[in-house]
XYZ file of C-alpha atoms in Angstrom:
750
model
C 0.065 -0.072 -0.264
C 1.757 3.225 -1.100
C 2.070 6.163 1.358
C 0.909 9.526 0.943
C 2.346 12.614 1.942
C 0.153 14.701 4.472
C 1.782 17.872 3.827
C -0.635 20.676 2.328
C 0.051 21.599 -1.210
C 2.113 18.042 -1.973
C 1.075 15.309 -3.783
C 4.242 13.189 -3.403
C 3.503 9.393 -3.256
C 6.300 6.361 -2.328
C 5.648 4.203 -5.508
C 6.353 7.357 -7.159
C 9.382 8.739 -5.436
C 12.633 7.133 -3.752
C 12.415 9.778 -1.426
C 11.511 8.422 2.282
C 8.793 8.899 4.167
C 8.249 9.644 8.073
C 5.503 8.586 10.624
C 4.409 11.602 12.615
C 6.389 11.044 16.433
C 3.814 9.337 18.739
C 4.674 11.545 21.499
C 1.629 13.861 22.024
C 2.872 16.598 24.030
C 5.400 17.871 22.481
C 7.024 16.926 19.098
C 3.795 15.643 17.639
C 1.893 18.827 18.180
C 4.437 20.479 16.633
C 4.478 18.438 13.769
C 0.779 19.359 13.268
C 0.921 22.826 14.067
C 3.499 23.310 11.191
C 1.839 21.160 8.832
C -1.386 23.947 9.391
C -3.804 20.999 8.974
C -7.117 21.774 10.917
C -8.511 18.519 9.940
C -5.487 16.909 11.961
C -6.094 18.458 15.246
C -8.222 16.212 16.740
C -6.487 13.269 16.018
C -4.320 11.457 18.605
C -0.809 10.987 18.350
C -1.351 7.085 18.090
C -3.597 7.713 14.797
C -1.396 9.998 13.712
C 1.468 7.744 13.684
C -0.574 5.038 11.948
C -1.935 6.654 9.202
C -0.038 9.679 8.682
C 3.561 10.240 6.822
C 5.388 13.627 5.734
C 7.887 12.759 2.591
C 11.895 13.435 3.573
C 11.219 16.755 1.556
C 9.787 19.002 4.256
C 12.872 18.074 6.793
C 15.823 20.520 6.195
C 19.110 17.755 5.413
C 20.693 17.933 8.635
C 17.676 16.749 10.548
C 17.406 13.384 8.248
C 20.481 10.858 8.661
C 21.202 7.933 6.055
C 22.627 4.935 8.282
C 23.123 3.071 4.824
C 22.014 2.683 1.222
C 18.895 1.021 2.332
C 17.485 2.845 5.570
C 16.830 6.524 6.235
C 16.269 7.763 9.758
C 14.957 11.380 11.045
C 17.396 12.985 14.328
C 15.376 12.888 17.094
C 14.399 16.272 17.434
C 13.786 16.472 13.525
C 10.834 18.889 13.088
C 9.447 19.600 9.634
C 9.954 23.493 8.403
C 9.289 23.672 4.852
C 5.687 23.913 3.616
C 4.611 25.464 0.044
C 1.495 27.339 1.703
C 0.412 29.469 -0.493
C 0.282 27.068 -4.170
C -3.278 26.713 -3.681
C -3.793 30.405 -4.024
C -3.425 30.594 -7.572
C -6.558 28.237 -7.935
C -8.854 29.479 -6.057
C -11.801 27.239 -7.189
C -9.670 24.131 -6.610
C -11.489 22.028 -4.072
C -8.766 20.819 -1.545
C -8.905 17.879 0.825
C -5.921 19.154 3.077
C -7.343 22.544 4.137
C -4.903 24.352 5.045
C -5.179 26.451 8.771
C -4.833 30.533 9.126
C -3.105 31.293 12.456
C -3.208 35.029 14.338
C -0.908 36.554 15.655
C -0.949 34.842 18.946
C -0.986 31.972 17.810
C 2.132 32.393 15.753
C 4.042 34.153 18.828
C 2.867 30.888 21.191
C 4.470 28.166 18.494
C 7.726 29.695 18.418
C 7.591 29.894 21.812
C 7.155 26.427 21.894
C 9.515 25.734 19.057
C 12.189 27.699 21.342
C 11.404 25.524 24.494
C 11.873 22.831 22.580
C 15.539 23.416 20.948
C 16.890 25.092 24.504
C 15.891 21.411 26.177
C 16.913 19.288 23.299
C 21.073 21.679 23.628
C 20.758 21.023 27.274
C 19.840 16.860 27.058
C 22.928 17.277 24.135
C 24.824 18.632 27.025
C 23.951 16.683 29.580
C 24.942 13.133 27.494
C 28.384 14.844 26.372
C 28.977 15.186 30.288
C 28.386 12.088 31.539
C 30.322 10.690 28.360
C 33.411 12.351 30.138
C 32.463 11.511 33.198
C 32.646 7.914 31.618
C 36.087 7.891 30.379
C 37.329 9.573 32.897
C 35.831 6.682 35.708
C 36.961 4.039 32.300
C 40.906 5.449 32.929
C 40.823 5.850 36.564
C 39.968 2.501 36.959
C 42.704 1.689 34.560
C 45.053 3.356 36.717
C 43.543 1.280 40.059
C 44.067 -2.000 38.854
C 46.779 -3.420 40.529
C 48.909 -5.482 38.998
C 48.787 -9.289 40.353
C 51.770 -10.089 42.425
C 53.780 -13.206 41.395
C 52.246 -15.018 44.735
C 48.366 -14.200 43.365
C 49.306 -15.152 39.544
C 50.611 -18.518 40.890
C 47.890 -18.889 43.022
C 45.454 -18.535 40.048
C 47.357 -20.863 37.817
C 47.253 -22.693 40.276
C 43.544 -22.816 40.427
C 42.952 -23.036 36.748
C 44.678 -26.086 36.442
C 42.308 -27.925 38.559
C 39.188 -26.622 37.102
C 40.374 -27.584 33.237
C 41.258 -31.111 35.017
C 37.154 -30.883 36.935
C 36.169 -29.314 33.537
C 37.415 -32.402 31.564
C 36.439 -35.167 34.518
C 32.729 -33.659 34.086
C 32.075 -33.647 30.202
C 34.000 -37.391 30.277
C 31.921 -38.324 33.262
C 34.742 -39.643 35.181
C 33.891 -39.781 38.563
C 36.277 -38.050 41.149
C 36.106 -40.609 43.608
C 38.417 -43.549 43.331
C 37.270 -47.558 43.036
C 37.241 -48.476 46.967
C 34.582 -48.023 49.757
C 32.619 -45.290 50.142
C 32.585 -45.500 53.946
C 35.103 -43.018 55.323
C 36.577 -45.993 57.585
C 37.154 -48.043 54.757
C 40.331 -48.592 52.638
C 41.236 -47.598 48.921
C 42.934 -49.661 47.363
C 43.581 -47.060 44.601
C 44.088 -43.305 44.937
C 40.739 -41.028 43.671
C 40.715 -40.289 40.006
C 41.428 -36.609 40.348
C 44.209 -37.016 42.160
C 45.719 -39.792 39.731
C 44.907 -36.963 37.037
C 46.881 -34.826 39.104
C 49.694 -36.757 39.736
C 49.932 -37.646 35.533
C 49.601 -33.802 35.257
C 52.147 -33.594 37.639
C 54.917 -36.120 35.661
C 53.728 -35.145 32.168
C 55.267 -31.730 32.920
C 52.790 -29.236 33.730
C 54.807 -26.719 35.917
C 52.321 -24.677 37.971
C 51.369 -27.671 39.855
C 54.836 -29.383 39.946
C 55.794 -26.400 41.986
C 52.955 -26.217 43.976
C 53.207 -30.054 45.008
C 57.080 -31.141 44.869
C 57.100 -30.596 48.107
C 54.359 -32.441 49.087
C 54.414 -35.752 50.731
C 53.534 -38.394 48.148
C 50.729 -39.632 50.569
C 48.837 -36.792 50.788
C 45.928 -35.973 48.897
C 46.995 -32.820 46.878
C 43.305 -31.402 46.604
C 40.820 -31.892 49.638
C 37.262 -33.537 48.900
C 35.496 -30.541 50.385
C 37.346 -28.230 48.014
C 36.827 -30.378 44.935
C 33.044 -29.976 45.744
C 32.930 -26.558 46.360
C 34.765 -26.337 42.878
C 32.184 -28.371 41.282
C 29.776 -26.739 42.401
C 31.293 -23.494 39.893
C 31.657 -25.827 37.412
C 28.436 -26.581 37.255
C 26.593 -22.570 38.008
C 29.003 -20.636 35.554
C 27.765 -23.689 32.510
C 24.316 -23.537 34.279
C 24.359 -19.595 32.998
C 25.653 -20.016 30.084
C 22.476 -21.242 29.003
C 20.618 -19.210 31.367
C 21.787 -16.433 29.953
C 20.471 -17.660 26.210
C 17.681 -18.000 27.830
C 16.944 -14.652 28.896
C 17.720 -12.945 26.280
C 14.925 -15.304 23.854
C 12.457 -14.150 26.993
C 10.019 -17.161 26.426
C 10.800 -20.302 27.902
C 8.589 -23.549 29.048
C 9.754 -25.831 31.787
C 9.858 -29.532 31.460
C 10.458 -32.481 33.997
C 11.455 -36.243 33.305
C 10.905 -38.957 35.379
C 12.572 -39.341 38.808
C 15.818 -40.994 39.620
C 18.413 -41.340 42.018
C 21.340 -38.705 43.123
C 23.638 -38.546 45.956
C 21.167 -40.689 47.404
C 18.077 -38.732 46.794
C 15.240 -38.772 44.487
C 15.672 -35.729 41.552
C 13.967 -34.286 39.235
C 15.875 -33.502 35.942
C 14.867 -30.377 34.459
C 14.926 -29.171 31.128
C 14.009 -25.542 29.125
C 12.777 -25.315 26.123
C 13.224 -21.750 24.515
C 14.169 -20.294 20.723
C 17.020 -18.911 20.670
C 18.854 -15.941 18.317
C 18.975 -17.889 15.299
C 15.270 -19.531 15.554
C 15.940 -22.839 16.142
C 13.695 -24.472 19.048
C 15.732 -25.877 21.836
C 15.744 -28.002 25.327
C 18.651 -27.721 26.986
C 18.954 -29.671 30.568
C 19.184 -27.206 33.563
C 19.892 -29.645 36.315
C 18.807 -31.887 38.956
C 15.751 -30.935 41.558
C 15.502 -33.091 44.775
C 11.508 -33.812 45.300
C 11.211 -35.504 48.598
C 8.721 -32.654 50.195
C 5.108 -32.036 50.142
C 3.091 -30.476 47.064
C 3.243 -26.624 48.705
C 6.786 -26.771 49.774
C 8.018 -28.368 45.915
C 6.093 -25.848 44.075
C 7.705 -22.990 46.368
C 10.976 -24.526 45.949
C 10.728 -24.966 42.383
C 9.949 -21.588 42.501
C 11.868 -20.191 44.122
C 14.980 -22.296 42.504
C 14.113 -20.768 38.580
C 13.228 -17.476 39.474
C 15.814 -16.567 42.492
C 18.671 -18.717 41.621
C 18.588 -18.849 37.814
C 16.812 -15.108 37.545
C 13.952 -16.186 35.502
C 10.961 -13.979 35.280
C 8.288 -16.994 35.144
C 5.958 -14.232 33.875
C 7.509 -15.493 30.669
C 6.821 -19.280 31.556
C 4.603 -20.400 28.497
C 4.261 -24.242 28.975
C 4.993 -26.813 31.407
C 4.783 -30.348 30.827
C 5.801 -33.280 33.762
C 6.689 -37.016 32.677
C 6.565 -38.768 35.911
C 5.425 -42.195 36.883
C 4.327 -43.542 40.258
C 3.323 -41.706 42.834
C 5.450 -38.704 41.786
C 3.366 -38.183 38.942
C 0.289 -37.044 40.722
C 2.690 -34.856 43.182
C 4.388 -33.400 39.854
C 1.208 -32.938 38.865
C 0.121 -30.704 41.697
C 3.104 -28.792 41.515
C 2.416 -27.778 37.593
C -0.961 -27.453 38.451
C -0.238 -24.660 41.514
C 2.408 -22.919 39.158
C -0.313 -22.714 36.892
C -2.632 -20.882 39.392
C -0.036 -18.490 39.728
C 0.980 -17.740 35.934
C -2.112 -18.989 34.267
C -0.186 -18.987 30.816
C 2.219 -21.623 31.628
C -0.567 -23.937 30.644
C 0.090 -27.921 31.412
C 0.810 -29.602 28.166
C 2.045 -32.831 27.253
C 5.563 -33.847 26.446
C 6.847 -34.373 23.000
C 9.384 -36.321 23.618
C 6.670 -39.023 25.167
C 3.575 -40.230 23.323
C 0.254 -39.477 25.042
C -0.600 -43.133 25.867
C 2.535 -43.665 27.922
C 2.185 -40.585 29.351
C -1.462 -41.237 30.333
C -0.345 -44.806 31.675
C 2.620 -42.940 33.740
C -0.121 -40.941 35.545
C -2.901 -43.945 36.797
C -2.009 -44.652 40.478
C -2.489 -48.061 40.146
C 0.311 -50.462 41.122
C -0.916 -53.132 38.667
C -0.392 -50.171 36.196
C 3.060 -49.259 37.328
C 4.171 -53.244 37.574
C 3.481 -53.931 33.734
C 5.403 -50.285 32.232
C 8.622 -50.885 34.871
C 8.373 -54.836 33.383
C 8.268 -53.204 30.183
C 11.275 -51.117 30.935
C 13.373 -54.566 31.742
C 12.406 -56.257 28.765
C 14.141 -53.233 26.707
C 16.533 -53.389 29.092
C 17.155 -56.768 29.205
C 17.206 -57.119 25.219
C 19.502 -54.165 24.686
C 22.330 -56.427 27.044
C 23.287 -58.122 23.872
C 22.297 -58.715 20.325
C 22.720 -62.688 20.520
C 19.500 -61.665 23.054
C 17.832 -60.173 20.521
C 18.294 -62.566 18.140
C 17.099 -65.429 20.384
C 13.785 -63.428 20.764
C 13.313 -63.182 17.054
C 13.992 -66.954 16.835
C 11.524 -66.946 19.162
C 8.609 -64.687 17.117
C 9.641 -66.610 14.190
C 8.636 -69.906 15.988
C 5.391 -68.710 17.473
C 4.652 -66.740 14.033
C 5.861 -69.620 11.972
C 2.288 -69.425 9.754
C 2.278 -65.695 9.694
C 5.410 -64.402 8.319
C 3.939 -61.235 7.724
C 3.114 -60.601 11.234
C 6.351 -62.480 12.442
C 8.311 -59.363 10.415
C 6.680 -57.096 11.241
C 7.544 -57.602 15.114
C 11.126 -58.382 14.633
C 11.377 -54.936 12.872
C 9.405 -53.726 15.790
C 11.899 -55.448 18.215
C 14.901 -53.012 16.588
C 13.197 -50.146 17.754
C 12.219 -48.674 20.890
C 8.981 -50.365 20.848
C 7.721 -49.559 24.422
C 8.247 -45.854 23.613
C 5.325 -45.850 20.473
C 1.641 -45.220 21.097
C 1.087 -48.230 20.398
C 3.257 -50.496 23.022
C 0.689 -52.196 24.456
C -0.080 -53.787 21.865
C 2.365 -54.919 20.677
C 3.294 -55.427 24.289
C -0.364 -58.437 23.822
C 1.400 -59.081 20.441
C 4.820 -60.484 21.755
C 3.981 -61.937 25.242
C 3.982 -65.070 23.508
C 7.476 -64.907 22.120
C 8.567 -62.848 25.193
C 8.026 -65.342 27.637
C 9.241 -68.345 25.161
C 12.198 -66.516 25.130
C 13.014 -66.180 28.590
C 11.842 -68.918 29.752
C 14.797 -70.566 27.033
C 17.278 -68.219 28.714
C 16.905 -69.227 32.119
C 16.373 -72.755 31.131
C 19.996 -72.007 29.768
C 20.201 -75.533 28.485
C 22.987 -74.842 26.091
C 25.111 -72.827 29.145
C 25.332 -69.540 26.473
C 24.417 -67.246 29.115
C 25.932 -66.469 32.112
C 24.536 -66.216 35.645
C 23.000 -62.840 36.116
C 21.605 -63.177 32.573
C 19.674 -66.331 33.424
C 18.455 -64.644 36.730
C 16.983 -61.518 34.767
C 15.530 -63.723 32.485
C 14.070 -65.481 35.340
C 12.762 -62.819 36.748
C 10.679 -61.072 33.513
C 9.466 -64.491 33.318
C 7.947 -64.019 36.758
C 6.200 -60.880 35.530
C 4.673 -61.931 32.217
C 3.592 -65.203 33.719
C 1.331 -63.366 36.762
C -2.632 -63.110 35.294
C -2.557 -59.948 36.927
C 0.092 -58.522 34.443
C -1.721 -60.071 31.586
C -5.377 -58.578 32.496
C -3.514 -55.236 33.034
C -1.927 -55.146 30.002
C -5.037 -55.879 27.634
C -7.459 -53.272 29.514
C -4.261 -50.671 28.747
C -4.136 -51.372 25.382
C -8.225 -51.635 24.706
C -8.467 -48.251 27.212
C -6.150 -46.448 25.374
C -6.760 -47.676 21.860
C -9.056 -44.679 21.536
C -6.540 -41.838 22.638
C -3.311 -43.587 19.964
C -4.792 -41.711 17.139
C -5.328 -39.056 18.588
C -1.868 -38.934 20.348
C 0.114 -40.143 17.516
C -1.435 -36.336 15.021
C 0.061 -34.975 18.501
C 3.297 -35.934 17.866
C 2.982 -35.415 13.872
C 3.058 -32.183 11.810
C 1.774 -28.816 12.649
C -1.309 -29.918 10.692
C -1.701 -32.751 12.175
C -1.492 -30.664 15.760
C -4.086 -28.469 14.899
C -6.528 -30.984 13.887
C -6.347 -33.057 16.837
C -7.190 -29.820 18.696
C -10.076 -30.290 17.152
C -10.688 -34.028 17.539
C -10.323 -34.090 21.172
C -14.314 -33.634 21.812
C -14.577 -36.806 19.673
C -12.018 -38.667 21.843
C -13.784 -37.677 25.377
C -17.095 -38.619 23.895
C -16.165 -42.014 23.044
C -14.846 -42.541 26.433
C -17.615 -41.492 27.690
C -19.549 -44.306 25.934
C -16.898 -46.434 27.398
C -17.728 -45.757 30.742
C -21.704 -45.477 30.332
C -21.257 -49.234 28.913
C -18.175 -50.705 30.999
C -20.196 -53.698 32.260
C -20.055 -55.110 28.322
C -16.663 -53.428 27.325
C -14.591 -54.845 30.335
C -16.832 -58.324 29.384
C -14.837 -58.614 26.538
C -11.959 -56.814 27.941
C -11.825 -59.753 30.642
C -12.443 -62.576 27.912
C -9.879 -61.502 25.868
C -7.517 -61.864 28.987
C -8.436 -65.174 29.661
C -8.110 -66.286 26.564
C -4.441 -65.118 25.988
C -4.017 -66.737 29.674
C -5.225 -69.509 28.913
C -2.627 -69.794 25.696
C 0.024 -68.903 27.806
C -1.036 -71.642 30.473
C -1.527 -69.191 33.172
C -3.956 -69.681 35.566
C -6.441 -67.034 36.321
C -6.120 -65.963 39.615
C -6.966 -62.284 41.834
C -3.838 -61.186 42.981
C -2.448 -62.844 46.300
C -3.497 -59.353 48.656
C -6.792 -59.954 47.634
C -6.660 -62.925 48.451
C -4.976 -62.706 51.786
C -7.952 -59.803 51.867
C -10.196 -62.434 50.993
C -9.360 -64.889 53.796
C -9.124 -62.720 56.478
C -13.259 -61.620 55.499
C -14.657 -65.387 55.840
C -17.990 -65.932 53.889
C -17.149 -63.542 51.227
C -15.752 -64.754 48.005
C -14.822 -62.310 44.886
C -15.027 -62.994 41.763
C -12.164 -62.314 39.079
C -14.038 -60.507 36.606
C -16.093 -58.232 39.087
C -13.008 -57.742 41.276
C -10.531 -56.479 38.331
C -13.575 -54.417 36.681
C -13.604 -52.566 39.460
C -9.581 -52.456 40.464
C -8.648 -52.000 36.992
C -11.182 -50.926 34.019
C -12.768 -48.375 35.978
C -10.111 -46.260 37.550
C -8.272 -46.627 34.415
C -11.276 -44.990 32.125
C -12.236 -42.503 34.940
C -8.448 -41.232 35.035
C -8.005 -41.874 31.417
C -10.858 -38.997 30.968
C -10.290 -36.816 33.118
C -6.357 -36.245 32.510
C -7.187 -35.575 29.007
C -9.570 -32.595 30.508
C -7.128 -31.100 32.681
C -4.084 -31.653 30.228
C -5.897 -30.092 27.776
C -7.253 -26.865 29.706
C -8.900 -23.887 27.538
C -5.573 -22.107 27.147
C -3.921 -24.553 26.003
C -6.584 -25.460 23.099
C -6.738 -22.009 22.516
C -2.823 -21.819 21.450
C -3.036 -24.622 19.576
C -5.780 -23.581 17.602
C -3.152 -20.174 16.927
C -1.292 -22.905 15.086
C -3.115 -21.790 11.686
C -0.815 -19.321 11.684
C 1.796 -21.280 9.597
C 0.484 -21.317 6.239
C 0.269 -24.649 5.374
C -2.239 -24.951 7.759
C -4.094 -22.259 6.271
C -4.062 -23.409 3.334
C -5.720 -26.507 4.459
C -8.358 -24.408 5.903
C -8.323 -22.302 2.335
C -7.430 -19.169 3.916
C -10.390 -18.705 6.543
C -8.433 -18.562 9.976
C -9.651 -16.298 12.161
C -6.427 -16.650 14.925
C -7.473 -13.121 16.666
C -10.236 -14.970 18.220
C -7.353 -17.029 20.272
C -4.640 -14.584 20.434
C -5.991 -12.555 23.701
C -4.300 -14.610 25.975
C -0.469 -13.952 24.690
C -1.881 -9.822 23.914
C 0.856 -8.861 25.875
C 3.591 -10.727 24.100
C 3.263 -8.684 20.951
C 5.686 -5.658 19.659
C 2.275 -3.775 18.296
C -1.047 -5.805 19.313
C -2.803 -2.828 17.734
C -2.093 -3.170 14.746
C -2.376 -7.534 14.833
C -5.472 -7.915 12.898
C -4.011 -5.701 9.780
C -0.838 -7.785 9.842
C -2.918 -11.117 10.163
C -4.571 -10.311 7.289
C -1.613 -8.951 5.079
C 0.214 -12.573 6.126
C -2.881 -14.505 4.909
C -3.451 -12.165 1.540
C 0.612 -12.933 0.982
C 0.652 -16.773 0.788
C -2.928 -16.763 -0.224
C -1.567 -14.999 -3.808
C 2.202 -16.645 -3.733
C 3.378 -17.647 -6.727
C 2.728 -21.092 -8.374
C 6.332 -22.103 -7.605
C 6.329 -21.528 -3.893
C 5.196 -23.644 -1.309
C 3.839 -22.829 1.323
C 5.628 -24.085 4.626
C 4.720 -26.345 6.911
C 5.840 -25.946 10.266
C 6.527 -23.247 12.621
C 10.017 -24.068 12.918
C 10.359 -23.565 8.406
C 8.062 -20.456 8.809
C 10.461 -18.650 11.629
C 13.094 -18.921 9.228
C 11.454 -17.490 6.562
C 13.497 -14.231 5.564
C 10.198 -12.321 5.269
C 8.919 -12.935 8.163
C 10.487 -10.410 10.365
C 8.198 -8.033 8.592
C 5.450 -9.008 10.315
C 6.142 -8.629 13.535
C 3.424 -10.155 15.402
C 2.740 -13.005 13.382
C 6.651 -13.685 14.450
C 6.853 -12.458 17.789
C 3.387 -15.234 17.705
C 5.503 -17.529 16.200
C 8.170 -18.234 18.739
C 5.318 -18.434 22.173
C 4.052 -20.904 20.455
C 7.049 -23.028 19.865
C 8.261 -23.416 22.772
C 5.117 -25.072 23.982
C 6.190 -28.843 25.019
C 3.857 -30.447 22.915
C 5.378 -28.783 19.508
C 7.877 -31.472 18.337
C 11.316 -30.237 17.712
C 12.558 -30.816 14.184
C 16.226 -30.371 14.300
C 17.374 -33.442 16.447
C 20.894 -31.811 16.802
C 18.915 -29.746 19.679
C 16.995 -32.526 21.758
C 20.200 -34.087 22.351
C 20.161 -33.053 26.484
C 17.073 -35.792 26.967
C 19.108 -38.560 24.658
C 22.940 -37.432 27.105
C 20.545 -37.383 30.188
C 19.544 -40.594 29.494
C 22.729 -42.601 28.756
C 24.565 -40.761 31.482
C 21.985 -42.296 34.201
C 22.436 -45.814 32.060
C 25.909 -45.583 31.910
C 26.750 -43.950 35.444
C 26.588 -46.686 38.348
C 24.102 -44.435 41.186
C 27.080 -44.278 43.912
C 28.961 -42.233 41.273
C 26.402 -39.949 40.192
C 26.700 -36.416 40.789
C 24.546 -33.430 40.030
C 27.636 -30.759 38.985
C 29.404 -33.816 37.201
C 26.322 -34.879 34.849
C 25.244 -31.246 33.803
C 28.869 -30.934 32.172
C 28.919 -34.041 30.723
C 25.164 -33.430 29.319
C 25.661 -30.304 28.157
C 29.482 -31.205 26.493
C 29.105 -28.306 23.978
C 28.288 -25.294 26.290
C 31.520 -23.448 26.528
C 33.094 -22.804 29.796
C 35.443 -19.661 30.807
C 38.387 -21.112 33.214
C 39.075 -17.343 34.232
C 35.350 -16.655 35.141
C 35.296 -19.877 37.530
C 38.649 -18.967 38.963
C 37.475 -15.201 39.693
C 33.898 -17.159 41.250
C 35.740 -19.041 43.446
C 38.442 -16.624 44.674
C 35.491 -14.669 45.848
C 33.232 -17.038 47.668
C 36.201 -18.714 49.294
C 38.535 -15.843 49.684
C 40.008 -17.497 53.291
C 40.613 -21.046 51.072
C 42.447 -18.970 48.259
C 44.849 -17.507 51.267
C 45.364 -20.546 52.055
C 46.640 -22.045 49.144
């Protein structure tokens, strides 16, 4: 749309000239009023400064050349005190019969005098401000010169201490990034004998022997049986390494403002249960990243946990929770309800920090983890044991594939499908419980064969693990729980798969939630009928595996105590499993897909491929109010969205529509739509949105590798952070300076 000059008797417009056009200033009292007075446009006097700024322009011909700065060949700006002074106020008099839209106002002598006074006042204020800025700049320069003079060079002793500490930190950072525990291999009890020096001591000695002069001078007169760096000092230095590495990540998050909080399953570190914490944010290069930020102790009640987590994020990490736009908590067992309550408390205080499922965890697995039923948790734990067991050796996986061939010898297609699945992380898939039911015969046949070990191929540990898995699989409670989970969660399988799909799939998944809840409510209304079919399927499967149909041992013991009361298995499992599972799934879906969450997902229609699917008939304005304060110019959003739709609707034939937020954010022209650009960046941080580039989701994989490769007694919060954030740069000088400030007395004793 061309810009027209608002000056009287000026007919220039942007399409016919290379001149720059400037908006009216926003300040209503000073410059904006002066611009209007100088224009002598009577019809502009009633306009607000916002209206003038949005709809009226003046071309560069009305400003003195000294008022205009050309910062580049493509960018022209006005000085802060620029006022238009060059106007043609007489040419219309040559044609008195012409009708002028830009009516020129005639001023009285008094009005002209007041205008002159105002101009003089503004010029005087501007000169005073310039003088103050010059004085301030001179003072800053003088202070910098004084500070440089005040810098006292380090004494030889201080330099030696600094170099020594730098060598220690260099070793600690290397050990952390390579996941080398600091202690040795002796027993951890204080009075026990350690057969070898600690790893840290051994590396120090190696550095000295390799020619490190700083360390050699430090320890050449020390007894060989004395520990060079006490354990307490090592711990303090490791904590500083941890905080410096974390600060590098947090600095990026603060610069990008908006973030989401993601937690994973509870793990044991240093003898306590901790939550792994991740932060999601869109960095300056418009890449969605998920970074591991540390472990958080979770042994406390819900209120205390919520307060501690809030303090950790705001006070210790320096983040503003007002910018938190999402949270996802992937926990199982009794911790799931506790962490869910913590998330609810945070969302109560910060409504825009909406709880969502996590893109790294399939919806069905997430729902199962949140079920507070011991039988369900046993099924999940057993599946995890199975996955770990068969990943120990390719021979075990080959044994399972042979068992599949035996069981499905009459169905080669099914056998091939299951063999392919066994080579993947099938326990994390949306159809994990369906696959587990199909594999149950083969799994039991395989682990029984390994347990019997007739060919002596397996060691005792492998045989014992196989026996424990076999005991779990051959229990009817496991079988019936697995079958009920498979059937109850079959109604959310396609829905969950779409949530982890492309942006278009996620958008339409939000619209299908009502249908999913309707199906689950129908199951609940007819639970007698559905449970009968589910229980029959479980009994047929158990009979094929020669597993007796029975009640859980705890129920039998309770039944004996209540004499004369007999419990029927079918009725028991209906009340104990089917009803609670369906009820809980319905409630979880209602809680996690709150109104704010659904509004956010509907805003995904900003992505061009979604707009195209909807024939460019979208209305993001209806759902955008919740993010209004996150936009740079919210008042112009409707007009900008209209231009955004028109741009893609009338694109060239060879232009493809971007299909994801990631692709859209990386378009060069998206920054010409500042509201859309900011909107997409906020939406992208939601934990439900898939991380397109696996490179920026490596933190979760590294955490899994760290936990898998590190024995529980060697796990360290500080070492874990360094190992998982291997690529984060570190500053040894900063670590040394931080240490000397925090522990000055220790530095003096070095």
